[in-house]
PDB file of C-alpha atoms in Angstrom:
ATOM      1  CA  UNK A1369      35.681   1.703 -22.734  1.00  0.00           C
ATOM      2  CA  UNK A1370      35.195   5.362 -21.908  1.00  0.00           C
ATOM      3  CA  UNK A1371      37.531   7.292 -19.673  1.00  0.00           C
ATOM      4  CA  UNK A1372      36.463   8.375 -16.212  1.00  0.00           C
ATOM      5  CA  UNK A1373      36.833  12.151 -16.045  1.00  0.00           C
ATOM      6  CA  UNK A1374      37.027  13.943 -12.720  1.00  0.00           C
ATOM      7  CA  UNK A1375      36.581  17.701 -12.730  1.00  0.00           C
ATOM      8  CA  UNK A1376      38.594  19.097  -9.837  1.00  0.00           C
ATOM      9  CA  UNK A1377      40.390  22.247  -8.759  1.00  0.00           C
ATOM     10  CA  UNK A1378      44.110  22.251  -8.030  1.00  0.00           C
ATOM     11  CA  UNK A1379      43.604  25.597  -6.291  1.00  0.00           C
ATOM     12  CA  UNK A1380      40.777  25.561  -3.789  1.00  0.00           C
ATOM     13  CA  UNK A1381      40.205  27.777  -0.796  1.00  0.00           C
ATOM     14  CA  UNK A1382      37.758  25.237   0.562  1.00  0.00           C
ATOM     15  CA  UNK A1383      39.156  22.530   2.786  1.00  0.00           C
ATOM     16  CA  UNK A1384      36.006  20.476   2.264  1.00  0.00           C
ATOM     17  CA  UNK A1385      36.363  20.558  -1.533  1.00  0.00           C
ATOM     18  CA  UNK A1386      40.028  19.517  -1.241  1.00  0.00           C
ATOM     19  CA  UNK A1387      39.175  16.599   1.044  1.00  0.00           C
ATOM     20  CA  UNK A1388      36.363  15.444  -1.221  1.00  0.00           C
ATOM     21  CA  UNK A1389      38.612  15.543  -4.290  1.00  0.00           C
ATOM     22  CA  UNK A1390      41.323  13.594  -2.463  1.00  0.00           C
ATOM     23  CA  UNK A1391      38.774  10.973  -1.366  1.00  0.00           C
ATOM     24  CA  UNK A1392      37.507  10.449  -4.934  1.00  0.00           C
ATOM     25  CA  UNK A1393      41.061  10.069  -6.247  1.00  0.00           C
ATOM     26  CA  UNK A1394      42.001   7.717  -3.389  1.00  0.00           C
ATOM     27  CA  UNK A1395      39.021   5.441  -4.092  1.00  0.00           C
ATOM     28  CA  UNK A1396      39.612   5.418  -7.858  1.00  0.00           C
ATOM     29  CA  UNK A1397      43.253   4.498  -7.229  1.00  0.00           C
ATOM     30  CA  UNK A1398      42.213   1.764  -4.782  1.00  0.00           C
ATOM     31  CA  UNK A1399      39.921   0.261  -7.429  1.00  0.00           C
ATOM     32  CA  UNK A1400      42.711   0.645 -10.020  1.00  0.00           C
ATOM     33  CA  UNK A1401      40.383   2.643 -12.258  1.00  0.00           C
ATOM     34  CA  UNK A1402      41.973   4.746 -14.985  1.00  0.00           C
ATOM     35  CA  UNK A1403      40.823   8.334 -14.872  1.00  0.00           C
ATOM     36  CA  UNK A1404      41.669  11.753 -16.209  1.00  0.00           C
ATOM     37  CA  UNK A1405      41.737  14.836 -14.009  1.00  0.00           C
ATOM     38  CA  UNK A1406      40.345  18.014 -15.545  1.00  0.00           C
ATOM     39  CA  UNK A1407      41.503  21.078 -13.623  1.00  0.00           C
ATOM     40  CA  UNK A1408      38.807  23.769 -13.610  1.00  0.00           C
ATOM     41  CA  UNK A1409      41.163  26.282 -11.996  1.00  0.00           C
ATOM     42  CA  UNK A1410      43.277  26.647 -15.154  1.00  0.00           C
ATOM     43  CA  UNK A1411      40.516  28.300 -17.168  1.00  0.00           C
ATOM     44  CA  UNK A1412      37.081  29.750 -16.726  1.00  0.00           C
ATOM     45  CA  UNK A1413      36.061  27.757 -19.800  1.00  0.00           C
ATOM     46  CA  UNK A1414      36.685  24.441 -17.966  1.00  0.00           C
ATOM     47  CA  UNK A1415      34.614  25.601 -14.993  1.00  0.00           C
ATOM     48  CA  UNK A1416      31.764  26.701 -17.258  1.00  0.00           C
ATOM     49  CA  UNK A1417      32.002  23.439 -19.203  1.00  0.00           C
ATOM     50  CA  UNK A1418      31.689  21.411 -15.967  1.00  0.00           C
ATOM     51  CA  UNK A1419      28.709  23.437 -14.757  1.00  0.00           C
ATOM     52  CA  UNK A1420      26.987  23.204 -18.136  1.00  0.00           C
ATOM     53  CA  UNK A1421      27.452  19.425 -18.243  1.00  0.00           C
ATOM     54  CA  UNK A1422      25.914  18.978 -14.777  1.00  0.00           C
ATOM     55  CA  UNK A1423      23.188  21.561 -15.477  1.00  0.00           C
ATOM     56  CA  UNK A1424      23.994  23.536 -12.345  1.00  0.00           C
ATOM     57  CA  UNK A1425      25.444  27.063 -12.404  1.00  0.00           C
ATOM     58  CA  UNK A1426      26.783  26.615  -8.851  1.00  0.00           C
ATOM     59  CA  UNK A1427      28.229  23.083  -9.104  1.00  0.00           C
ATOM     60  CA  UNK A1428      31.479  22.549  -7.211  1.00  0.00           C
ATOM     61  CA  UNK A1429      34.176  19.972  -7.836  1.00  0.00           C
ATOM     62  CA  UNK A1430      34.599  17.078  -7.793  1.00  0.00           C
ATOM     63  CA  UNK A1431      32.162  16.142 -10.580  1.00  0.00           C
ATOM     64  CA  UNK A1432      32.554  12.700 -12.132  1.00  0.00           C
ATOM     65  CA  UNK A1433      31.839  11.531 -15.690  1.00  0.00           C
ATOM     66  CA  UNK A1434      32.239   8.353 -17.697  1.00  0.00           C
ATOM     67  CA  UNK A1435      33.181   9.862 -21.045  1.00  0.00           C
ATOM     68  CA  UNK A1436      30.446  12.418 -21.682  1.00  0.00           C
ATOM     69  CA  UNK A1437      27.942  10.670 -19.406  1.00  0.00           C
ATOM     70  CA  UNK A1438      27.462  12.303 -16.003  1.00  0.00           C
ATOM     71  CA  UNK A1439      27.904   9.919 -13.073  1.00  0.00           C
ATOM     72  CA  UNK A1440      27.447  12.358 -10.202  1.00  0.00           C
ATOM     73  CA  UNK A1441      28.990  14.612  -7.590  1.00  0.00           C
ATOM     74  CA  UNK A1442      30.801  13.769  -4.375  1.00  0.00           C
ATOM     75  CA  UNK A1443      27.616  13.093  -2.391  1.00  0.00           C
ATOM     76  CA  UNK A1444      26.475  10.528  -4.946  1.00  0.00           C
ATOM     77  CA  UNK A1445      29.976   9.036  -5.166  1.00  0.00           C
ATOM     78  CA  UNK A1446      30.181   8.722  -1.382  1.00  0.00           C
ATOM     79  CA  UNK A1447      26.783   7.017  -1.205  1.00  0.00           C
ATOM     80  CA  UNK A1448      27.900   4.545  -3.883  1.00  0.00           C
ATOM     81  CA  UNK A1449      31.095   3.905  -1.902  1.00  0.00           C
ATOM     82  CA  UNK A1450      29.114   3.189   1.277  1.00  0.00           C
ATOM     83  CA  UNK A1451      26.856   0.803  -0.661  1.00  0.00           C
ATOM     84  CA  UNK A1452      29.860  -0.835  -2.368  1.00  0.00           C
ATOM     85  CA  UNK A1453      28.508   0.221  -5.778  1.00  0.00           C
ATOM     86  CA  UNK A1454      31.421   2.273  -7.129  1.00  0.00           C
ATOM     87  CA  UNK A1455      31.602   0.375 -10.436  1.00  0.00           C
ATOM     88  CA  UNK A1456      27.851   0.768 -10.943  1.00  0.00           C
ATOM     89  CA  UNK A1457      28.074   4.498 -10.102  1.00  0.00           C
ATOM     90  CA  UNK A1458      30.885   4.913 -12.649  1.00  0.00           C
ATOM     91  CA  UNK A1459      28.828   2.982 -15.227  1.00  0.00           C
ATOM     92  CA  UNK A1460      31.607   0.400 -15.570  1.00  0.00           C
ATOM     93  CA  UNK A1461      29.461  -2.709 -15.099  1.00  0.00           C
TER      94      UNK A1461
END
């Protein structure tokens, strides 16, 4: 089974980004899903890597992957949560 990777920023000036990251982590914890946090604030390389993987030069965290496979951003995650399809979104079923 692949690892769920969440690109996030430990240093964010945006309250909205912080809240979105916290919500993703809270839901993953609630579902008892193992995940790895990848902090884009520690190096420009991590930020560029995230943006390259999502094919968007302006992508903001959180961005969610199952291994190397892109699952989506917060908006997509939130929609999956509302539809009770988190496992499907994360490609775990």
